[in-house]
């Protein structure tokens, strides 16, 4: 599995890299928002750890750019800012989880594992088996072409 760490503090980036390598992830790092966005858009990662305050581009902008390019890798935001407005902005920008600095490495690793357990995406809106179909977007179930009451 591959991970990308976008973090401008070299000590934090190295500590995160060591911890993820210990969990058997292949880790790449970027030290600013531009480089991080470029790596995330041009490579496939199983998870991205994203600082919110970065040189050149902020974390929310980087996240929006990654999502705009169709990348659905789980993103764990790591930030010194812990106010509700920042969290809401980041979640609305497309991050999947948030942890505040200073953090405990065990919690970061637990959150990474939790995000990696989630399915990446569903194949489509329509799930079917034999004559039973479920449209997950419209929340309609049918059997032999007749709508079921749920």
mmCIF file of N, CA, C and O in Angstrom, residues 11-88:
data_model
loop_
_atom_site.group_PDB
_atom_site.id
_atom_site.type_symbol
_atom_site.label_atom_id
_atom_site.label_comp_id
_atom_site.label_asym_id
_atom_site.label_seq_id
_atom_site.Cartn_x
_atom_site.Cartn_y
_atom_site.Cartn_z
ATOM 1 N N UNK A 11 10.480 17.332 10.717
ATOM 2 C CA UNK A 11 10.487 16.393 11.846
ATOM 3 C C UNK A 11 9.171 15.614 11.916
ATOM 4 O O UNK A 11 9.170 14.397 12.133
ATOM 5 N N UNK A 12 8.072 16.311 11.731
ATOM 6 C CA UNK A 12 6.770 15.635 11.746
ATOM 7 C C UNK A 12 6.654 14.711 10.541
ATOM 8 O O UNK A 12 6.200 13.567 10.661
ATOM 9 N N UNK A 13 7.072 15.187 9.373
ATOM 10 C CA UNK A 13 7.012 14.356 8.166
ATOM 11 C C UNK A 13 7.815 13.072 8.345
ATOM 12 O O UNK A 13 7.351 11.984 7.984
ATOM 13 N N UNK A 14 9.008 13.190 8.910
ATOM 14 C CA UNK A 14 9.852 12.004 9.113
ATOM 15 C C UNK A 14 9.247 11.052 10.137
ATOM 16 O O UNK A 14 9.281 9.830 9.960
ATOM 17 N N UNK A 15 8.690 11.604 11.217
ATOM 18 C CA UNK A 15 8.061 10.745 12.232
ATOM 19 C C UNK A 15 6.871 9.992 11.644
ATOM 20 O O UNK A 15 6.701 8.787 11.889
ATOM 21 N N UNK A 16 6.053 10.694 10.862
ATOM 22 C CA UNK A 16 4.917 10.031 10.209
ATOM 23 C C UNK A 16 5.390 8.968 9.219
ATOM 24 O O UNK A 16 4.841 7.863 9.159
ATOM 25 N N UNK A 17 6.429 9.307 8.470
ATOM 26 C CA UNK A 17 6.966 8.355 7.488
ATOM 27 C C UNK A 17 7.474 7.095 8.178
ATOM 28 O O UNK A 17 7.173 5.974 7.743
ATOM 29 N N UNK A 18 8.224 7.258 9.243
ATOM 30 C CA UNK A 18 8.740 6.093 9.982
ATOM 31 C C UNK A 18 7.601 5.224 10.501
ATOM 32 O O UNK A 18 7.643 4.002 10.403
ATOM 33 N N UNK A 19 6.571 5.867 11.066
ATOM 34 C CA UNK A 19 5.436 5.117 11.621
ATOM 35 C C UNK A 19 4.688 4.365 10.531
ATOM 36 O O UNK A 19 4.319 3.197 10.719
ATOM 37 N N UNK A 20 4.472 5.000 9.385
ATOM 38 C CA UNK A 20 3.754 4.331 8.296
ATOM 39 C C UNK A 20 4.600 3.234 7.655
ATOM 40 O O UNK A 20 4.073 2.183 7.276
ATOM 41 N N UNK A 21 5.896 3.468 7.548
ATOM 42 C CA UNK A 21 6.786 2.415 7.038
ATOM 43 C C UNK A 21 6.767 1.202 7.971
ATOM 44 O O UNK A 21 6.806 0.058 7.509
ATOM 45 N N UNK A 22 6.703 1.462 9.262
ATOM 46 C CA UNK A 22 6.619 0.376 10.241
ATOM 47 C C UNK A 22 5.336 -0.440 10.042
ATOM 48 O O UNK A 22 5.295 -1.629 10.344
ATOM 49 N N UNK A 23 4.301 0.206 9.509
ATOM 50 C CA UNK A 23 3.032 -0.466 9.214
ATOM 51 C C UNK A 23 3.034 -1.084 7.815
ATOM 52 O O UNK A 23 2.006 -1.481 7.307
ATOM 53 N N UNK A 24 4.193 -1.110 7.187
ATOM 54 C CA UNK A 24 4.415 -1.713 5.884
ATOM 55 C C UNK A 24 3.786 -0.951 4.713
ATOM 56 O O UNK A 24 3.381 -1.541 3.715
ATOM 57 N N UNK A 25 3.711 0.364 4.840
ATOM 58 C CA UNK A 25 3.268 1.208 3.738
ATOM 59 C C UNK A 25 4.488 1.776 3.032
ATOM 60 O O UNK A 25 5.519 2.033 3.663
ATOM 61 N N UNK A 26 4.377 1.968 1.742
ATOM 62 C CA UNK A 26 5.402 2.650 0.964
ATOM 63 C C UNK A 26 5.032 4.126 0.998
ATOM 64 O O UNK A 26 3.918 4.498 0.632
ATOM 65 N N UNK A 27 5.956 4.964 1.457
ATOM 66 C CA UNK A 27 5.627 6.354 1.755
ATOM 67 C C UNK A 27 6.427 7.313 0.884
ATOM 68 O O UNK A 27 7.637 7.174 0.736
ATOM 69 N N UNK A 28 5.723 8.305 0.339
ATOM 70 C CA UNK A 28 6.347 9.431 -0.342
ATOM 71 C C UNK A 28 5.960 10.689 0.428
ATOM 72 O O UNK A 28 4.914 10.719 1.072
ATOM 73 N N UNK A 29 6.806 11.710 0.344
ATOM 74 C CA UNK A 29 6.523 12.954 1.058
ATOM 75 C C UNK A 29 6.620 14.154 0.125
ATOM 76 O O UNK A 29 7.347 14.121 -0.872
ATOM 77 N N UNK A 30 5.877 15.183 0.482
ATOM 78 C CA UNK A 30 5.956 16.472 -0.193
ATOM 79 C C UNK A 30 5.958 17.539 0.889
ATOM 80 O O UNK A 30 5.241 17.410 1.886
ATOM 81 N N UNK A 31 6.735 18.595 0.687
ATOM 82 C CA UNK A 31 6.881 19.601 1.743
ATOM 83 C C UNK A 31 6.123 20.897 1.477
ATOM 84 O O UNK A 31 6.234 21.840 2.251
ATOM 85 N N UNK A 32 5.365 20.962 0.384
ATOM 86 C CA UNK A 32 4.536 22.141 0.148
ATOM 87 C C UNK A 32 3.271 21.730 -0.604
ATOM 88 O O UNK A 32 3.171 20.613 -1.126
ATOM 89 N N UNK A 33 2.309 22.638 -0.651
ATOM 90 C CA UNK A 33 1.017 22.325 -1.248
ATOM 91 C C UNK A 33 1.077 22.042 -2.732
ATOM 92 O O UNK A 33 0.372 21.152 -3.222
ATOM 93 N N UNK A 34 1.901 22.781 -3.468
ATOM 94 C CA UNK A 34 1.999 22.555 -4.911
ATOM 95 C C UNK A 34 2.540 21.158 -5.222
ATOM 96 O O UNK A 34 1.978 20.435 -6.046
ATOM 97 N N UNK A 35 3.640 20.793 -4.577
ATOM 98 C CA UNK A 35 4.231 19.471 -4.818
ATOM 99 C C UNK A 35 3.283 18.367 -4.370
ATOM 100 O O UNK A 35 3.123 17.359 -5.068
ATOM 101 N N UNK A 36 2.641 18.551 -3.221
ATOM 102 C CA UNK A 36 1.707 17.548 -2.723
ATOM 103 C C UNK A 36 0.540 17.339 -3.658
ATOM 104 O O UNK A 36 0.156 16.195 -3.946
ATOM 105 N N UNK A 37 -0.034 18.431 -4.161
ATOM 106 C CA UNK A 37 -1.147 18.318 -5.106
ATOM 107 C C UNK A 37 -0.695 17.620 -6.377
ATOM 108 O O UNK A 37 -1.403 16.756 -6.916
ATOM 109 N N UNK A 38 0.492 17.967 -6.870
ATOM 110 C CA UNK A 38 1.011 17.323 -8.086
ATOM 111 C C UNK A 38 1.175 15.825 -7.884
ATOM 112 O O UNK A 38 0.732 15.026 -8.706
ATOM 113 N N UNK A 39 1.820 15.418 -6.786
ATOM 114 C CA UNK A 39 2.003 13.990 -6.514
ATOM 115 C C UNK A 39 0.657 13.273 -6.407
ATOM 116 O O UNK A 39 0.469 12.197 -6.964
ATOM 117 N N UNK A 40 -0.278 13.877 -5.681
ATOM 118 C CA UNK A 40 -1.575 13.230 -5.451
ATOM 119 C C UNK A 40 -2.374 13.087 -6.738
ATOM 120 O O UNK A 40 -3.108 12.106 -6.900
ATOM 121 N N UNK A 41 -2.234 14.044 -7.642
ATOM 122 C CA UNK A 41 -2.999 13.994 -8.895
ATOM 123 C C UNK A 41 -2.359 13.087 -9.936
ATOM 124 O O UNK A 41 -3.051 12.597 -10.825
ATOM 125 N N UNK A 42 -1.059 12.860 -9.846
ATOM 126 C CA UNK A 42 -0.374 12.085 -10.880
ATOM 127 C C UNK A 42 -0.028 10.663 -10.454
ATOM 128 O O UNK A 42 0.475 9.897 -11.270
ATOM 129 N N UNK A 43 -0.286 10.319 -9.204
ATOM 130 C CA UNK A 43 -0.005 8.975 -8.698
ATOM 131 C C UNK A 43 -1.235 8.448 -7.974
ATOM 132 O O UNK A 43 -2.125 9.201 -7.622
ATOM 133 N N UNK A 44 -1.246 7.153 -7.744
ATOM 134 C CA UNK A 44 -2.330 6.539 -6.978
ATOM 135 C C UNK A 44 -1.822 6.190 -5.592
ATOM 136 O O UNK A 44 -0.813 5.494 -5.449
ATOM 137 N N UNK A 45 -2.509 6.696 -4.584
ATOM 138 C CA UNK A 45 -2.156 6.433 -3.195
ATOM 139 C C UNK A 45 -3.350 5.798 -2.492
ATOM 140 O O UNK A 45 -4.501 6.122 -2.791
ATOM 141 N N UNK A 46 -3.044 4.938 -1.540
ATOM 142 C CA UNK A 46 -4.106 4.312 -0.756
ATOM 143 C C UNK A 46 -4.573 5.247 0.349
ATOM 144 O O UNK A 46 -5.708 5.111 0.824
ATOM 145 N N UNK A 47 -3.714 6.173 0.762
ATOM 146 C CA UNK A 47 -4.071 7.173 1.769
ATOM 147 C C UNK A 47 -3.156 8.378 1.634
ATOM 148 O O UNK A 47 -1.998 8.249 1.214
ATOM 149 N N UNK A 48 -3.714 9.552 1.994
ATOM 150 C CA UNK A 48 -2.949 10.801 1.970
ATOM 151 C C UNK A 48 -3.081 11.452 3.344
ATOM 152 O O UNK A 48 -4.193 11.583 3.860
ATOM 153 N N UNK A 49 -1.954 11.833 3.933
ATOM 154 C CA UNK A 49 -1.942 12.606 5.179
ATOM 155 C C UNK A 49 -1.584 14.026 4.796
ATOM 156 O O UNK A 49 -0.535 14.267 4.199
ATOM 157 N N UNK A 50 -2.462 14.972 5.119
ATOM 158 C CA UNK A 50 -2.360 16.322 4.600
ATOM 159 C C UNK A 50 -2.363 17.350 5.721
ATOM 160 O O UNK A 50 -3.342 17.469 6.460
ATOM 161 N N UNK A 51 -1.271 18.103 5.836
ATOM 162 C CA UNK A 51 -1.223 19.237 6.759
ATOM 163 C C UNK A 51 -2.112 20.338 6.190
ATOM 164 O O UNK A 51 -2.307 20.423 4.971
ATOM 165 N N UNK A 52 -2.666 21.179 7.043
ATOM 166 C CA UNK A 52 -3.546 22.237 6.537
ATOM 167 C C UNK A 52 -2.819 23.539 6.268
ATOM 168 O O UNK A 52 -3.222 24.286 5.393
ATOM 169 N N UNK A 53 -1.759 23.812 7.005
ATOM 170 C CA UNK A 53 -0.998 25.047 6.799
ATOM 171 C C UNK A 53 0.309 24.658 6.110
ATOM 172 O O UNK A 53 1.194 24.068 6.726
ATOM 173 N N UNK A 54 0.376 24.993 4.822
ATOM 174 C CA UNK A 54 1.514 24.598 3.997
ATOM 175 C C UNK A 54 2.027 25.793 3.204
ATOM 176 O O UNK A 54 1.254 26.708 2.898
ATOM 177 N N UNK A 55 3.306 25.776 2.834
ATOM 178 C CA UNK A 55 3.801 26.801 1.911
ATOM 179 C C UNK A 55 3.149 26.618 0.528
ATOM 180 O O UNK A 55 2.791 25.506 0.155
ATOM 181 N N UNK A 56 2.965 27.700 -0.178
ATOM 182 C CA UNK A 56 2.471 27.772 -1.553
ATOM 183 C C UNK A 56 0.964 27.563 -1.690
ATOM 184 O O UNK A 56 0.333 28.264 -2.449
ATOM 185 N N UNK A 57 0.392 26.573 -0.993
ATOM 186 C CA UNK A 57 -1.043 26.291 -1.075
ATOM 187 C C UNK A 57 -1.508 25.670 0.221
ATOM 188 O O UNK A 57 -0.869 24.779 0.755
ATOM 189 N N UNK A 58 -2.658 26.084 0.697
ATOM 190 C CA UNK A 58 -3.209 25.524 1.923
ATOM 191 C C UNK A 58 -3.807 24.152 1.710
ATOM 192 O O UNK A 58 -4.122 23.745 0.578
ATOM 193 N N UNK A 59 -3.964 23.423 2.794
ATOM 194 C CA UNK A 59 -4.468 22.058 2.733
ATOM 195 C C UNK A 59 -5.860 21.930 2.139
ATOM 196 O O UNK A 59 -6.133 21.000 1.373
ATOM 197 N N UNK A 60 -6.767 22.857 2.469
ATOM 198 C CA UNK A 60 -8.129 22.781 1.916
ATOM 199 C C UNK A 60 -8.097 22.937 0.402
ATOM 200 O O UNK A 60 -8.785 22.202 -0.320
ATOM 201 N N UNK A 61 -7.281 23.858 -0.097
ATOM 202 C CA UNK A 61 -7.158 24.063 -1.543
ATOM 203 C C UNK A 61 -6.551 22.831 -2.210
ATOM 204 O O UNK A 61 -6.995 22.409 -3.280
ATOM 205 N N UNK A 62 -5.544 22.250 -1.582
ATOM 206 C CA UNK A 62 -4.924 21.033 -2.119
ATOM 207 C C UNK A 62 -5.954 19.914 -2.191
ATOM 208 O O UNK A 62 -6.070 19.219 -3.205
ATOM 209 N N UNK A 63 -6.736 19.758 -1.128
ATOM 210 C CA UNK A 63 -7.749 18.704 -1.093
ATOM 211 C C UNK A 63 -8.786 18.897 -2.198
ATOM 212 O O UNK A 63 -9.142 17.951 -2.902
ATOM 213 N N UNK A 64 -9.278 20.126 -2.364
ATOM 214 C CA UNK A 64 -10.254 20.403 -3.421
ATOM 215 C C UNK A 64 -9.688 20.062 -4.794
ATOM 216 O O UNK A 64 -10.385 19.498 -5.643
ATOM 217 N N UNK A 65 -8.420 20.397 -5.013
ATOM 218 C CA UNK A 65 -7.765 20.122 -6.289
ATOM 219 C C UNK A 65 -7.657 18.615 -6.526
ATOM 220 O O UNK A 65 -7.917 18.126 -7.626
ATOM 221 N N UNK A 66 -7.287 17.878 -5.493
ATOM 222 C CA UNK A 66 -7.180 16.422 -5.603
ATOM 223 C C UNK A 66 -8.542 15.819 -5.961
ATOM 224 O O UNK A 66 -8.657 14.987 -6.862
ATOM 225 N N UNK A 67 -9.591 16.255 -5.268
ATOM 226 C CA UNK A 67 -10.939 15.726 -5.520
ATOM 227 C C UNK A 67 -11.444 16.129 -6.904
ATOM 228 O O UNK A 67 -12.107 15.348 -7.584
ATOM 229 N N UNK A 68 -11.126 17.359 -7.321
ATOM 230 C CA UNK A 68 -11.552 17.840 -8.635
ATOM 231 C C UNK A 68 -10.984 16.960 -9.748
ATOM 232 O O UNK A 68 -11.609 16.784 -10.784
ATOM 233 N N UNK A 69 -9.810 16.386 -9.520
ATOM 234 C CA UNK A 69 -9.177 15.513 -10.509
ATOM 235 C C UNK A 69 -9.622 14.058 -10.378
ATOM 236 O O UNK A 69 -9.009 13.163 -10.956
ATOM 237 N N UNK A 70 -10.640 13.814 -9.591
ATOM 238 C CA UNK A 70 -11.230 12.480 -9.514
ATOM 239 C C UNK A 70 -10.509 11.509 -8.601
ATOM 240 O O UNK A 70 -10.838 10.318 -8.596
ATOM 241 N N UNK A 71 -9.557 11.972 -7.839
ATOM 242 C CA UNK A 71 -8.838 11.082 -6.926
ATOM 243 C C UNK A 71 -9.657 10.897 -5.652
ATOM 244 O O UNK A 71 -10.039 11.867 -5.005
ATOM 245 N N UNK A 72 -9.923 9.662 -5.292
ATOM 246 C CA UNK A 72 -10.785 9.365 -4.149
ATOM 247 C C UNK A 72 -10.029 8.717 -2.991
ATOM 248 O O UNK A 72 -10.647 8.145 -2.102
ATOM 249 N N UNK A 73 -8.715 8.819 -2.987
ATOM 250 C CA UNK A 73 -7.934 8.289 -1.870
ATOM 251 C C UNK A 73 -8.414 8.922 -0.572
ATOM 252 O O UNK A 73 -8.697 10.122 -0.539
ATOM 253 N N UNK A 74 -8.499 8.141 0.507
ATOM 254 C CA UNK A 74 -8.854 8.749 1.786
ATOM 255 C C UNK A 74 -7.801 9.782 2.185
ATOM 256 O O UNK A 74 -6.608 9.569 1.991
ATOM 257 N N UNK A 75 -8.276 10.910 2.729
ATOM 258 C CA UNK A 75 -7.375 11.981 3.153
ATOM 259 C C UNK A 75 -7.580 12.230 4.639
ATOM 260 O O UNK A 75 -8.696 12.520 5.077
ATOM 261 N N UNK A 76 -6.488 12.100 5.394
ATOM 262 C CA UNK A 76 -6.469 12.419 6.818
ATOM 263 C C UNK A 76 -5.792 13.766 6.971
ATOM 264 O O UNK A 76 -4.612 13.916 6.650
ATOM 265 N N UNK A 77 -6.541 14.748 7.435
ATOM 266 C CA UNK A 77 -6.000 16.083 7.636
ATOM 267 C C UNK A 77 -5.360 16.170 9.014
ATOM 268 O O UNK A 77 -5.950 15.746 10.007
ATOM 269 N N UNK A 78 -4.160 16.730 9.051
ATOM 270 C CA UNK A 78 -3.435 16.917 10.305
ATOM 271 C C UNK A 78 -3.157 18.407 10.427
ATOM 272 O O UNK A 78 -2.528 18.993 9.552
ATOM 273 N N UNK A 79 -3.646 19.031 11.522
ATOM 274 C CA UNK A 79 -3.540 20.480 11.604
ATOM 275 C C UNK A 79 -3.312 20.977 13.012
ATOM 276 O O UNK A 79 -3.796 20.389 13.974
ATOM 277 N N UNK A 80 -2.605 22.100 13.089
ATOM 278 C CA UNK A 80 -2.448 22.793 14.369
ATOM 279 C C UNK A 80 -3.713 23.571 14.702
ATOM 280 O O UNK A 80 -3.941 23.930 15.850
ATOM 281 N N UNK A 81 -4.540 23.823 13.708
ATOM 282 C CA UNK A 81 -5.803 24.520 13.921
ATOM 283 C C UNK A 81 -6.858 23.495 14.331
ATOM 284 O O UNK A 81 -7.067 22.513 13.636
ATOM 285 N N UNK A 82 -7.515 23.755 15.458
ATOM 286 C CA UNK A 82 -8.503 22.783 15.925
ATOM 287 C C UNK A 82 -9.881 23.402 16.140
ATOM 288 O O UNK A 82 -10.741 22.783 16.751
ATOM 289 N N UNK A 83 -10.098 24.606 15.604
ATOM 290 C CA UNK A 83 -11.403 25.238 15.767
ATOM 291 C C UNK A 83 -12.429 24.583 14.831
ATOM 292 O O UNK A 83 -12.080 23.985 13.814
ATOM 293 N N UNK A 84 -13.681 24.693 15.177
ATOM 294 C CA UNK A 84 -14.753 24.050 14.415
ATOM 295 C C UNK A 84 -14.825 24.548 12.978
ATOM 296 O O UNK A 84 -15.077 23.764 12.063
ATOM 297 N N UNK A 85 -14.611 25.843 12.766
ATOM 298 C CA UNK A 85 -14.698 26.393 11.413
ATOM 299 C C UNK A 85 -13.664 25.747 10.488
ATOM 300 O O UNK A 85 -13.966 25.421 9.335
ATOM 301 N N UNK A 86 -12.453 25.542 10.988
ATOM 302 C CA UNK A 86 -11.406 24.893 10.191
ATOM 303 C C UNK A 86 -11.798 23.464 9.864
ATOM 304 O O UNK A 86 -11.661 23.014 8.723
ATOM 305 N N UNK A 87 -12.289 22.743 10.862
ATOM 306 C CA UNK A 87 -12.710 21.360 10.627
ATOM 307 C C UNK A 87 -13.824 21.281 9.596
ATOM 308 O O UNK A 87 -13.781 20.441 8.696
ATOM 309 N N UNK A 88 -14.799 22.163 9.717
ATOM 310 C CA UNK A 88 -15.917 22.175 8.766
ATOM 311 C C UNK A 88 -15.415 22.480 7.360
ATOM 312 O O UNK A 88 -15.798 21.810 6.393
#
